[in-house]
Coordinates of C-alpha atoms and ligand atoms in Angstrom, one line a residue:
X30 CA -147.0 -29.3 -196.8
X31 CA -148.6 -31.1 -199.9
X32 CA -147.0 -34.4 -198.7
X33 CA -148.4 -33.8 -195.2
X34 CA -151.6 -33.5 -196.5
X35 CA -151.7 -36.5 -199.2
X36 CA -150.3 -38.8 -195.9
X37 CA -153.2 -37.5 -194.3
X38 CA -155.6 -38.2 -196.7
X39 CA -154.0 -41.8 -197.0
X40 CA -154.3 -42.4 -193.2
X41 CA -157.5 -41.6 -193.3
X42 CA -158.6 -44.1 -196.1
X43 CA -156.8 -47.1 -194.3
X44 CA -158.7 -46.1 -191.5
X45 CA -161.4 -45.8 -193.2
X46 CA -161.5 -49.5 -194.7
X47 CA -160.2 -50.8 -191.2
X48 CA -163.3 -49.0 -189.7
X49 CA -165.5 -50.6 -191.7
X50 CA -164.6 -53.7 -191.0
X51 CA -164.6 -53.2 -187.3
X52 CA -168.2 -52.0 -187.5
X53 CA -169.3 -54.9 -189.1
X54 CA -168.0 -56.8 -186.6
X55 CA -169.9 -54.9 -183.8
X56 CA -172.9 -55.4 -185.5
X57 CA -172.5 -58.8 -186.2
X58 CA -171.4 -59.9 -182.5
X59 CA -173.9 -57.2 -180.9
X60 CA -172.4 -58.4 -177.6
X61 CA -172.0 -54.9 -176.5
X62 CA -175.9 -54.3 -176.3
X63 CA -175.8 -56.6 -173.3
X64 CA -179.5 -57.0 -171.7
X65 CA -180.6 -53.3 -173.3
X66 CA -184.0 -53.6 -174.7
X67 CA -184.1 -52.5 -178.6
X68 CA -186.8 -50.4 -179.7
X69 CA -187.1 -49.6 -182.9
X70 CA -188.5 -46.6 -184.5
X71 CA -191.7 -48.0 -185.1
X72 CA -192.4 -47.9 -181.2
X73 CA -190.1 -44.8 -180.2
X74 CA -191.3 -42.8 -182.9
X75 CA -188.6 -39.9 -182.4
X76 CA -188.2 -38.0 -185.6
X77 CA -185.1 -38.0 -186.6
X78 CA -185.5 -34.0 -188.3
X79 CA -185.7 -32.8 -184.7
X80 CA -181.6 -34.0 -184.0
X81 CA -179.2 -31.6 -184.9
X82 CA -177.2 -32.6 -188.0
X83 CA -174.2 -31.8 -185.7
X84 CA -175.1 -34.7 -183.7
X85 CA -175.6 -36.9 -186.6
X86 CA -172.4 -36.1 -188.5
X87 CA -170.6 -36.4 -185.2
X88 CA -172.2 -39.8 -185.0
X89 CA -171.6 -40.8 -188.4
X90 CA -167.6 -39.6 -188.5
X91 CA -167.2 -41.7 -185.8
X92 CA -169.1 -45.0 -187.2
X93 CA -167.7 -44.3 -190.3
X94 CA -164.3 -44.5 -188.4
X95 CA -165.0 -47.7 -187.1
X96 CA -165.9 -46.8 -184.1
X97 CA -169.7 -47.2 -181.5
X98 CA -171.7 -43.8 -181.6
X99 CA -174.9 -43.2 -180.2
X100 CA -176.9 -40.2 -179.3
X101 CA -177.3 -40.7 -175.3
X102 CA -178.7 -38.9 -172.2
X103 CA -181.0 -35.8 -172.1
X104 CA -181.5 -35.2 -175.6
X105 CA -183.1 -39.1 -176.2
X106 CA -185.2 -38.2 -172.6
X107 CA -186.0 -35.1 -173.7
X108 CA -187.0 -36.4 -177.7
X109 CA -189.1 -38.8 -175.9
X110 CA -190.8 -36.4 -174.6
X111 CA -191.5 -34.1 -177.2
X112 CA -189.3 -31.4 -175.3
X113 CA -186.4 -29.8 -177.4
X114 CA -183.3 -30.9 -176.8
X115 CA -180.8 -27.9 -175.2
X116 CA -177.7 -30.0 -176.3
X117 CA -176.8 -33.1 -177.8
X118 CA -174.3 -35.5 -176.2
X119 CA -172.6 -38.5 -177.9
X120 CA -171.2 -41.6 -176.3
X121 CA -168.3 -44.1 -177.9
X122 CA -166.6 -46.5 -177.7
X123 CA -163.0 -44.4 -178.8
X124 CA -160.8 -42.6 -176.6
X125 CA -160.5 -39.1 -176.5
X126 CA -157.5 -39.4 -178.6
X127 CA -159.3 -41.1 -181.1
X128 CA -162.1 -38.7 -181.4
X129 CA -159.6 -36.0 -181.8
X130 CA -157.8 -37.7 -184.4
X131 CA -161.6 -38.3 -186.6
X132 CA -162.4 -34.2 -186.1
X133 CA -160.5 -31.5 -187.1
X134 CA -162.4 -29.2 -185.4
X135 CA -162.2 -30.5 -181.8
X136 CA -160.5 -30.6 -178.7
X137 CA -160.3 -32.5 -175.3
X138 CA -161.3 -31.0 -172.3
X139 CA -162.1 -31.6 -168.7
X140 CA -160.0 -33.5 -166.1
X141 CA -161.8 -34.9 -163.5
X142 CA -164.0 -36.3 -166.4
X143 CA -162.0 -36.0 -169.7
X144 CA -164.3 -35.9 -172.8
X145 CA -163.9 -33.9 -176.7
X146 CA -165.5 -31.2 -178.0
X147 CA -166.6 -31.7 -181.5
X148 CA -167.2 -27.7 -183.6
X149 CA -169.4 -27.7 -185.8
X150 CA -169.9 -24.0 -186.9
X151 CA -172.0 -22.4 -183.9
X152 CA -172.8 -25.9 -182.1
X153 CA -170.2 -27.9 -179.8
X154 CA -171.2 -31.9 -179.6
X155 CA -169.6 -33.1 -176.5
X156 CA -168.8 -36.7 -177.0
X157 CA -167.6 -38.7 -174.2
X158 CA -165.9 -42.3 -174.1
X159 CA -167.9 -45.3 -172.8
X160 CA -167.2 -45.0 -168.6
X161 CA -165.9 -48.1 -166.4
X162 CA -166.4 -49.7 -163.4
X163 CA -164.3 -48.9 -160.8
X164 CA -161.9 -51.5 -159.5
X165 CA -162.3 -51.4 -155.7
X166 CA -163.5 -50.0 -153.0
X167 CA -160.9 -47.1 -151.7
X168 CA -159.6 -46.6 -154.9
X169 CA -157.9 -44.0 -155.7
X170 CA -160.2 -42.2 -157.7
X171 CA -163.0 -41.2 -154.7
X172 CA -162.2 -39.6 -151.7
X173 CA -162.8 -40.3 -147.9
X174 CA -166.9 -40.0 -147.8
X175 CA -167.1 -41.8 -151.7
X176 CA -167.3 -38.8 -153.9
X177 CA -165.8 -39.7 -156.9
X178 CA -162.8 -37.6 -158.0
X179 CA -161.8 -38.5 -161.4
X180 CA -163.7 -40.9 -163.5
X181 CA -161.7 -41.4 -166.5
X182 CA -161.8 -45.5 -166.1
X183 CA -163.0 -46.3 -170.2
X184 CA -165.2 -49.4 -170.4
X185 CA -168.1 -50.9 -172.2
X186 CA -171.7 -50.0 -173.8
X187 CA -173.1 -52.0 -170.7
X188 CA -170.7 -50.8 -167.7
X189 CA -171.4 -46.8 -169.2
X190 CA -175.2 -47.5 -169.2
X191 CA -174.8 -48.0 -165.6
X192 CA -172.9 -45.3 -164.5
X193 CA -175.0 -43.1 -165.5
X194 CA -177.5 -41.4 -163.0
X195 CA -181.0 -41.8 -164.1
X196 CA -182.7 -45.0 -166.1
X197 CA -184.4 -42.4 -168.3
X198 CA -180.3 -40.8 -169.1
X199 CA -179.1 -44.3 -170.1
X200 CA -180.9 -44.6 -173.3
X201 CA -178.9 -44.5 -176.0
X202 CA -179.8 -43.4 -180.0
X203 CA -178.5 -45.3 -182.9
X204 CA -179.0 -42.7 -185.8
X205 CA -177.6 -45.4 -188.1
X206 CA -180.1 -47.8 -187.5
X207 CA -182.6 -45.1 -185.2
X208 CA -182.7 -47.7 -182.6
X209 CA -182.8 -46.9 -179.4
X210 CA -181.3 -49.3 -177.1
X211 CA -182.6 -48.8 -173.3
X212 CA -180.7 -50.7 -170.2
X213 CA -182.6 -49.7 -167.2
X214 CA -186.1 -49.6 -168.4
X215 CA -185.7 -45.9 -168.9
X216 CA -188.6 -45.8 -171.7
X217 CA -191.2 -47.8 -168.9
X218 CA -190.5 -45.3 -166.2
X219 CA -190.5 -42.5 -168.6
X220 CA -194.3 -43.7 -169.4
X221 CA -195.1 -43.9 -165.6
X222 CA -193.3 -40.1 -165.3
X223 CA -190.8 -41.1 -162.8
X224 CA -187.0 -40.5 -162.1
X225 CA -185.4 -43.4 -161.3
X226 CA -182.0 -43.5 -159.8
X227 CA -180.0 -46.9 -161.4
X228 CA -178.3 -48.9 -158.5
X229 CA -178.6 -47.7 -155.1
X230 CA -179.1 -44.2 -154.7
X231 CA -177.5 -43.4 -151.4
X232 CA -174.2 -45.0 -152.9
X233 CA -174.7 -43.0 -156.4
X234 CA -175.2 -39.6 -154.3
X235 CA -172.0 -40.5 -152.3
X236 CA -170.5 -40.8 -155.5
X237 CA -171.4 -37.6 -156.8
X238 CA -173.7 -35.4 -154.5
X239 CA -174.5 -33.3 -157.3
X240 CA -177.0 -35.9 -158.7
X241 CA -179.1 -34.8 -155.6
X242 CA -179.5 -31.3 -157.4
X243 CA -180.2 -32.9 -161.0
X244 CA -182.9 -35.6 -159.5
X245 CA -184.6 -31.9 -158.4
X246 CA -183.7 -30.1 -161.5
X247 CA -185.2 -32.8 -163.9
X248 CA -188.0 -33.3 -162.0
X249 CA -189.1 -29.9 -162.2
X250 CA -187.7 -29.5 -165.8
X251 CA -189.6 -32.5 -167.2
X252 CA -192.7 -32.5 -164.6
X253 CA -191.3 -36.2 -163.6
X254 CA -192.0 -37.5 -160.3
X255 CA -188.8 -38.7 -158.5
X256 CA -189.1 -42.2 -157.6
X257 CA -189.7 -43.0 -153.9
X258 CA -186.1 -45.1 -153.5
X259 CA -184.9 -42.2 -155.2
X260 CA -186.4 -39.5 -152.8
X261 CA -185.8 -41.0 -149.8
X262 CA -181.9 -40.5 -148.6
X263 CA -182.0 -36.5 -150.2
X264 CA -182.7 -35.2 -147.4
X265 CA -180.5 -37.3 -145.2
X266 CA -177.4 -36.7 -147.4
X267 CA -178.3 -33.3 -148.0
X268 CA -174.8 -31.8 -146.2
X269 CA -172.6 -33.9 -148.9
X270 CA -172.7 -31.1 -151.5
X271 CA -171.0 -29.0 -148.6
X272 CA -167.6 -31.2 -150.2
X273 CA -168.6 -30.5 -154.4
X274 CA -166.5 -27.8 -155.3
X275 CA -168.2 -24.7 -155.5
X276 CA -167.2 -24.0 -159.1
X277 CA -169.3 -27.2 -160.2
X278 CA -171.9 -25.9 -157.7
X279 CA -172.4 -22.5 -159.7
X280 CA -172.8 -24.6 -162.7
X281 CA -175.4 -27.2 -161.8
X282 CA -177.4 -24.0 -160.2
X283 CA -177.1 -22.1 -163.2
X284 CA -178.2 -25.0 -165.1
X285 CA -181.1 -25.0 -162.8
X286 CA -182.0 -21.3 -162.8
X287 CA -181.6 -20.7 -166.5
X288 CA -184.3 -24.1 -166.8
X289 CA -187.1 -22.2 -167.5
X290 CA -188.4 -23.9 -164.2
X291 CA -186.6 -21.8 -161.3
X292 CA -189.6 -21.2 -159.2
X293 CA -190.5 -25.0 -159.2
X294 CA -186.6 -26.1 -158.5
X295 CA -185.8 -23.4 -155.6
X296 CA -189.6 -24.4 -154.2
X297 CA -188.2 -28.0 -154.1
X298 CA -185.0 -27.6 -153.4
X299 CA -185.9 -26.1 -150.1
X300 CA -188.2 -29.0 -149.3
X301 CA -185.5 -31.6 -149.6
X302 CA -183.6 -29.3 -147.5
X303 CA -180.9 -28.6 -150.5
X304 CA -180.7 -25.2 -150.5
X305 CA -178.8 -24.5 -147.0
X306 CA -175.3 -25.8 -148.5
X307 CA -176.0 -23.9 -151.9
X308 CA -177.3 -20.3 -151.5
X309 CA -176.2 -19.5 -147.0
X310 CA -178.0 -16.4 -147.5
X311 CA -180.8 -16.5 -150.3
X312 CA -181.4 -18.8 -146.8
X313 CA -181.7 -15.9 -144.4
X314 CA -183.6 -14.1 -147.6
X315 CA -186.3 -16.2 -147.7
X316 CA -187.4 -16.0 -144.7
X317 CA -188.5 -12.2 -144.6
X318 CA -191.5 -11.8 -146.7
X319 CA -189.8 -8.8 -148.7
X320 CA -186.8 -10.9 -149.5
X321 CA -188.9 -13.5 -150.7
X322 CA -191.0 -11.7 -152.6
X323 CA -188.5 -10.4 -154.6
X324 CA -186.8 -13.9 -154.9
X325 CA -189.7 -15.2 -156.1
X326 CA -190.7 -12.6 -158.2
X327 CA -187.2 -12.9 -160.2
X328 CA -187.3 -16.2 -160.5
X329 CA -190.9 -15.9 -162.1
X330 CA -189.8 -13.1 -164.2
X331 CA -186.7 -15.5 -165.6
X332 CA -188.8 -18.6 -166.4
X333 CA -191.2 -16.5 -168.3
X334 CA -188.3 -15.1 -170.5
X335 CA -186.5 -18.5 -170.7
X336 CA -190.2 -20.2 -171.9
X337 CA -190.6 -17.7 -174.6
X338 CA -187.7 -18.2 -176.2
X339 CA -185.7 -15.3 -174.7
X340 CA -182.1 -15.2 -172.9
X341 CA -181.8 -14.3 -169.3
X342 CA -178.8 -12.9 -167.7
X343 CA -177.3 -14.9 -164.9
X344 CA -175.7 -11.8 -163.5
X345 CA -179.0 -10.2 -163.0
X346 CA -180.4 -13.0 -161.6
X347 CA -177.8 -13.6 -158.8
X348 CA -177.9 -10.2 -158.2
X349 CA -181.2 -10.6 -157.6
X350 CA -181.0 -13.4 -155.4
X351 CA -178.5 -11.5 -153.1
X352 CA -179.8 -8.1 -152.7
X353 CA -181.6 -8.2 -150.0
X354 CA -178.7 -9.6 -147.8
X355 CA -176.9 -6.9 -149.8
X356 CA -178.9 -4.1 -148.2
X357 CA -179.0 -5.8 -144.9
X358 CA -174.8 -5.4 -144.5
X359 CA -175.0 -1.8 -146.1
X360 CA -177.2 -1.2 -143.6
X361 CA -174.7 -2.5 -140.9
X362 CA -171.4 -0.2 -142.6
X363 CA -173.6 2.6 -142.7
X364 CA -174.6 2.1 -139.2
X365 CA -171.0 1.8 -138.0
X366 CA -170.4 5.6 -139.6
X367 CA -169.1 4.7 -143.3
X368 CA -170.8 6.9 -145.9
X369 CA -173.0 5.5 -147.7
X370 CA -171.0 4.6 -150.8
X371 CA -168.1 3.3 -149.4
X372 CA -170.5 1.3 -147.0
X373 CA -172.2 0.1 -150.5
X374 CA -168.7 -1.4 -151.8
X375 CA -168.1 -3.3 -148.5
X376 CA -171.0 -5.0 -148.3
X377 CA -170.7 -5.6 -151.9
X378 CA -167.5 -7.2 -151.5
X379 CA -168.9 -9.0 -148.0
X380 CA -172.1 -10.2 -149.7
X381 CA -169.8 -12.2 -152.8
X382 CA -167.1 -13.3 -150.3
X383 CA -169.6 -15.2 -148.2
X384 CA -171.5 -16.9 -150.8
X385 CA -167.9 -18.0 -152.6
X386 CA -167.3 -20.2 -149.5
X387 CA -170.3 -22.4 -150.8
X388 CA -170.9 -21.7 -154.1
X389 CA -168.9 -19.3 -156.0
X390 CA -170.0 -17.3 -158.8
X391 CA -167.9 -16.9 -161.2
X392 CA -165.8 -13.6 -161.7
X393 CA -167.7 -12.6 -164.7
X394 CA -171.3 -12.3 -163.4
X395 CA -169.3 -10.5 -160.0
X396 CA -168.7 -7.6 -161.9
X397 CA -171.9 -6.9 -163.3
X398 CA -173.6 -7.7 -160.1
X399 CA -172.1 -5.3 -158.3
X400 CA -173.1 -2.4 -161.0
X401 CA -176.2 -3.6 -160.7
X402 CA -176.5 -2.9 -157.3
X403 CA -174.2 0.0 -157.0
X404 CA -176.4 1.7 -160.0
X405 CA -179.3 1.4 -157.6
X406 CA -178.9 3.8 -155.1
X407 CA -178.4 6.5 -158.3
X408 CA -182.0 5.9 -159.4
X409 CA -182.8 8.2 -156.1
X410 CA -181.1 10.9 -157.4
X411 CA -183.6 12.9 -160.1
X412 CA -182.4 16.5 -160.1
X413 CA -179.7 18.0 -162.4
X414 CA -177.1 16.2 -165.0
X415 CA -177.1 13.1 -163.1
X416 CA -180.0 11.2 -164.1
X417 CA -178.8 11.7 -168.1
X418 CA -175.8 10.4 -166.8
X419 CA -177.4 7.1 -165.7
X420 CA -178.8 6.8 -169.2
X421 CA -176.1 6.6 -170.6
X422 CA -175.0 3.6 -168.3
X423 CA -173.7 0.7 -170.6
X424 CA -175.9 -1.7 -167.8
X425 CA -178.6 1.1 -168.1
X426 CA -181.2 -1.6 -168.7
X427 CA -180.5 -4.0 -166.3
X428 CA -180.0 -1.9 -163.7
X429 CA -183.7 -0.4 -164.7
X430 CA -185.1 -3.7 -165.1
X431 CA -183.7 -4.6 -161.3
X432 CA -185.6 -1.7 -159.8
X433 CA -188.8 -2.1 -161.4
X434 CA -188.4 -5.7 -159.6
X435 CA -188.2 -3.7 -156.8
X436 CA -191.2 -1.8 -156.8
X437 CA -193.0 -4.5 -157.9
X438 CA -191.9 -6.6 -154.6
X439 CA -192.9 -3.4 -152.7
X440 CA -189.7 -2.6 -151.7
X441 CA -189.6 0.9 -152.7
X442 CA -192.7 2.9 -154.2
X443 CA -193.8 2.4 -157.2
X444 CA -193.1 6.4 -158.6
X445 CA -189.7 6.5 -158.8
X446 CA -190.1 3.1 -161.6
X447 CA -192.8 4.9 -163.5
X448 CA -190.7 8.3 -163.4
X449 CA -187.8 6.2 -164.7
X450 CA -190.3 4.6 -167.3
X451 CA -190.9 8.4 -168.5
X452 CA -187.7 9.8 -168.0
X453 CA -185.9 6.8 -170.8
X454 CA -188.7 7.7 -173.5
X455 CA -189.5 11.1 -172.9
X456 CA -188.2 14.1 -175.3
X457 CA -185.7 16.9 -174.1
X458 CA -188.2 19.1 -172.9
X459 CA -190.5 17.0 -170.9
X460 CA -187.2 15.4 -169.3
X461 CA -185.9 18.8 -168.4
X462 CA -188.9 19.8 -167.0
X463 CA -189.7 16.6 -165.0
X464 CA -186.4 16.8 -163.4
X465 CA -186.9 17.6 -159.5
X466 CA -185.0 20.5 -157.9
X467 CA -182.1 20.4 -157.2
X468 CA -181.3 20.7 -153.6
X469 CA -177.8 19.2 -153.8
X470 CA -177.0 21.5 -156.4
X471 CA -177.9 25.0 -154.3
X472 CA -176.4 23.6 -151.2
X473 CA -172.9 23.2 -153.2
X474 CA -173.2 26.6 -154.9
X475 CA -173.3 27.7 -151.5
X476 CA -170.9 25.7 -150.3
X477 CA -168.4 26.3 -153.0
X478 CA -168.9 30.5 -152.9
X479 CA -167.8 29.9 -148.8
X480 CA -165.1 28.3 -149.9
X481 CA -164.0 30.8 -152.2
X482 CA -164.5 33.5 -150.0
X483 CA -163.0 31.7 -147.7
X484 CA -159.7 30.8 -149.9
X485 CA -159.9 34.5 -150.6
X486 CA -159.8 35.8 -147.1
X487 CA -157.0 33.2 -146.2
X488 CA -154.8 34.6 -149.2
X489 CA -155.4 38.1 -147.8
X490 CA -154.6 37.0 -144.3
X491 CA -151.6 35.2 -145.9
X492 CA -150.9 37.8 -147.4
X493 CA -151.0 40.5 -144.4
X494 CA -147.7 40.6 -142.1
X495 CA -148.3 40.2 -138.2
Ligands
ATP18 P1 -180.1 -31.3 -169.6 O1 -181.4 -31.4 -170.2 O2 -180.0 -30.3 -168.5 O3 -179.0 -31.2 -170.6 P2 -178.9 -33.9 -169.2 O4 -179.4 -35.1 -168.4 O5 -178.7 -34.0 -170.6 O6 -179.9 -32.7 -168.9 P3 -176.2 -33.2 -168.9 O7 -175.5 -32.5 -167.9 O8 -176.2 -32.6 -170.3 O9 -177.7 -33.4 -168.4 O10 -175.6 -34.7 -168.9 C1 -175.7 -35.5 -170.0 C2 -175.8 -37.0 -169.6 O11 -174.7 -37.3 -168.8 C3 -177.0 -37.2 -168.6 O12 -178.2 -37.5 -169.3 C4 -176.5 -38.5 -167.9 O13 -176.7 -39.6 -168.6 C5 -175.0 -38.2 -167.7 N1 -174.7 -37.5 -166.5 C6 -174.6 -36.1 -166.3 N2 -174.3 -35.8 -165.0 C7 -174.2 -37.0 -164.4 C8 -173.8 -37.4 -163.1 N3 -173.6 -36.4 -162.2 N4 -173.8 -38.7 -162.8 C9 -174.0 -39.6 -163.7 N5 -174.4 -39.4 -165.0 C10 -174.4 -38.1 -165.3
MG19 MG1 -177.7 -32.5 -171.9

C-alpha cells in the first residue's frame, strides 16, 4: 500500500518537473494561438472572483501538469456579459486519459463525444480535449445526410476554435495569464449582440442539427440577435433534427425550458418552424386557444421561478405541456365505453408513447407525469375520507400547483382551486365541515345493504331443498 502510494507521489513529481518544462515551451512558441486575437484583462475586464475555484483548480492541475487549459465556451460568453455562468467548461490539450491520470476525483464519460468529469465536492468541471478536423468527406464518423456521429478526432487550440458552433463559444480564458484569446471575433459580435455561426452554417447544421435549437436557445437566453447567414437555412433544414436521437433531443429541450427564457424559446422556435420535429403534439396544443393558454401560462410560471433563483421541476412542466392532448385521448377511451380510470391510464400511456418517437422523455419525469395527471381527476372528488387522502399524496403539491394552472387557463372553474387552497390550511373542523355530501357514499351504503340482503336471501335459498 505504502509503496503504491510513495511511487505515486514520485510519478507525480517527475511529471510535475516535465510539465513544467513543457509549459514553458508552449508559452515560449505560442504557435498554438494561431490568428486568435489576445485581449488582456485590461480590455475584457472579467473578474476573475466570479469563476468558480473548481474551474480554476481544474485549470491550474492541468497547467501545472504540463498541459494547455483554458476556461472556454458559455461561461467566457456569458462572463462577458455580466450573466452568471450555469457551468464551467475547460478545454486542453491532454487526452482523456491524461486528465484522468492529473484528478483523482474524475471519470471519462460520453461516447459519441468522449470528455472527463473533474469532482470537486458539489461541482463537476467537464473538461474536454482540443477537437480535430475531420479527414474527409464520407468519413466514417458522419452518417448519410452529414450529421456527425462521433467526434473524438483530438487536434489543436486552432482546429477546436473552429469546431465549435458560435464565434461568441470559441473564446477561450487563460486564468494563468486572464487572457482571453478570441478566434472568430466572438468579443466584436458579442458588442454588436449577434450570434454568429463560424464556417458555413448550412454545413455546421448538417453536422449537428442540434445547433439549430442552441442558435434559438442562446438567442433568447442572452437577448442576442442571430446573425442573418446564421438565420437563413433554419427553416429550410428544419426536418434534420427528425434524425438527432431523441435522448439528445430531451436534453437540449430541457436545457431550453429550464432557461429561464421558455416563453421566448417555444415563441421562436415555432417561427423557425422547429418545433414540429420536437414536441408532435404540444403542435396540435397550440393551436386551440385553451391548450395554449395553458402552454403559455406554464411556461411563464417556470421562467419566473427559474429568474428568482428557484428550481423548477421538469416533470411538471412536460406534464404540462402534454395535458391537453392528454385529455383529448381520455376523452376518445372514454368515448369508446372504458371507465374513466382505465380510460385515464391508456391515454396516459398513448400520450408518452407518441411523443418518445420524437423526443423521449426520460423514464424518470414519466412517472411523475403521470401522477400528476392521474391525481387530477381526484381533485373532483370533495366528499368523505378521500380528499384527506389526497393530502397526504407524496406529489400533493405538484399535483395542486398543476390545477391551479388550470383554473387559471380557464379550463375548469376557479372554486374547486380556491376550495383546495382552504381545504390544505384549514383546521379539522372547518375541513370537516366544508366537505360536500357525500353522494357516492349513500348510494354504496345502499348498494352494499342490497347486497347483503341479497347474499342473505341466496344463502337461504341455498339453503332450502327443491
Ligand atoms: P449554456 O449557457 O447553456 O451552458 P453553452 O454554450 O455553454 O451554453 P454547453 O452545452 O455547455 O453550452 O456547451 C459548451 C460549449 O461547447 C459551447 O459554448 C460550445 O463552444 C461547445 N458546443 C456545445 N454544443 C455544441 C455543438 N452542438 N456544436 C459545436 N460546439 C458545441
Ligand atoms: Mg455551458
Amino acid at each position: 500500500m505504502i509503496k503504491k502510494f510513495l511511487q505515486k507521489v514520485f510519478n507525480k513529481k517527475i511529471k510535475g518537473a516535465v510539465a513544467i518544462n513543457q509549459a514553458a515551451m508552449n508559452q515560449a512558441s505560442g504557435s498554438d494561438t494561431g490568428t486568435a486575437k489576445r485581449i488582456a484583462v485590461s480590455t475584457h475586464k472579467i473578474d476573475k472572483s466570479l469563476i468558480s475555484q473548481a474551474a480554476l483548480k481544474t485549470c491550474d492541475g492541468l497547467q501545472n501538469a504540463g498541459f494547455e487549459a483554458f476556461i472556454v465556451g458559455g461561461a467566457v460568453r456569458d462572463l462577458l456579459m455580466n450573466v452568471k455562468p450555469k457551468d464551467f467548461d475547460v478545454a486542453t490539450d491532454a487526452t482523456p486519459e491524461e486528465v484522468y491520470k492529473v484528478f483523482r476525483r474524475s471519470r471519462i464519460i460520453g461516447r459519441r463525444f468522449r470528455l472527463v468529469h473533474v469532482l470537486w465536492g458539489q461541482e463537476t468541471i467537464e473538461v474536454s480535449t482540443f477537437r480535430g478536423h475531420h479527414q474527409s468527406e464520407g468519413d466514417a464518423q458522419t452518417n448519410d445526410s452529414g450529421r456527425i456521429i462521433r467526434d473524438n478526432i483530438f487536434g489543436n487550440l486552432t482546429e477546436d476554435a473552429a469546431r465549435r458552433d458560435f464565434t461568441a463559444n470559441a473564446l477561450y480564458y487563460n486564468a494563468a495569464t486572464e487572457e482571453v484569446l478570441d478566434f472568430h471575433n466572438g468579443v466584436a459580435d458579442l458588442k454588436s449582440n449577434l450570434l454568429r455561426m463560424i464556417g458555413d452554417p448550412t454545413t455546421r447544421y448538417q453536422e449537428d442539427p442540434v445547433r439549430m435549437l442552441r442558435a434559438v436557445r442562446l438567442s433568447a437566453k442572452l437577448g442576442l440577435k442571430i446573425e442573418k447567414n446564421t438565420e437563413a437555412p433554419i427553416q429550410k433544414l428544419a426536418d434534420l433534427l427528425q434524425d438527432v436521437p431523441p435522448s439528445r433531443l430531451f436534453d437540449e429541450m430541457l436545457k431550453l425550458f429550464l432557461s429561464g427564457h421558455a416563453v421566448e424559446s417555444i415563441s421562436a422556435l415555432r417561427a423557425q418552424h422547429l418545433h414540429h420535429g420536437l414536441l408532435p403534439l404540444l403542435d396540435v396544443v397550440l393551436e386551440q386557444p385553451l391548450g395554449e393558454r395553458f402552454v403559455m401560462l406554464a411556461l411563464k410560471n417556470t421562467d419566473e421561478r427559474i429568474k428568482i433563483g428557484k428550481s423548477s421541476n421538469p416533470s411538471f412542466l412536460f406534464a404540462t405541456l402534454l395535458w391537453h392532448e392528454m385529455l383529448v385521448a381520455w376523452d376518445k377511451y372514454k368515448a369508446q365505453g372504458e371507465h374513466a380510470i382505465p380510460a385515464l391510464h391508456m391515454a396516459m400511456n398513448e400520450v408518452i408513447d407518441i411523443q418518445a418517437e420524437k423526443m423521449a422523455i426520460h423514464n424518470r419525469f414519466t412517472a411523475t407525469m403521470k401522477e400528476i395527471w392521474s391525481m387530477q381527476p381526484r381533485f373532483e372528488q370533495r366528499a368523505g375520507k378521500r380528499p384527506y387522502g389526497l393530502l397526504t399524496h407524496p406529489r400533493y403539491r405538484a399535483g395542486y400547483d398543476f390545477l391551479l394552472l388550470r383554473c387559471e387557463s380557464g379550463e375548469i372553474d376557479n372554486e374547486i382551486g380556491e376550495w383546495w387552497t382552504q381545504f390544505a390550511d384549514a383546521d379539522a373542523e372547518t375541513r370537516a365541515a366544508m366537505l360536500l355530501p357525500d353522494t357516492t357514499a349513500k348510494k354504496r351504503r345502499k348498494r352494499n345493504r342490497k347486497k347483503a340482503s341479497g347474499s342473505v336471501e341466496t344463502a337461504i335459498n341455498a339453503k332450502e331443498p327443491n
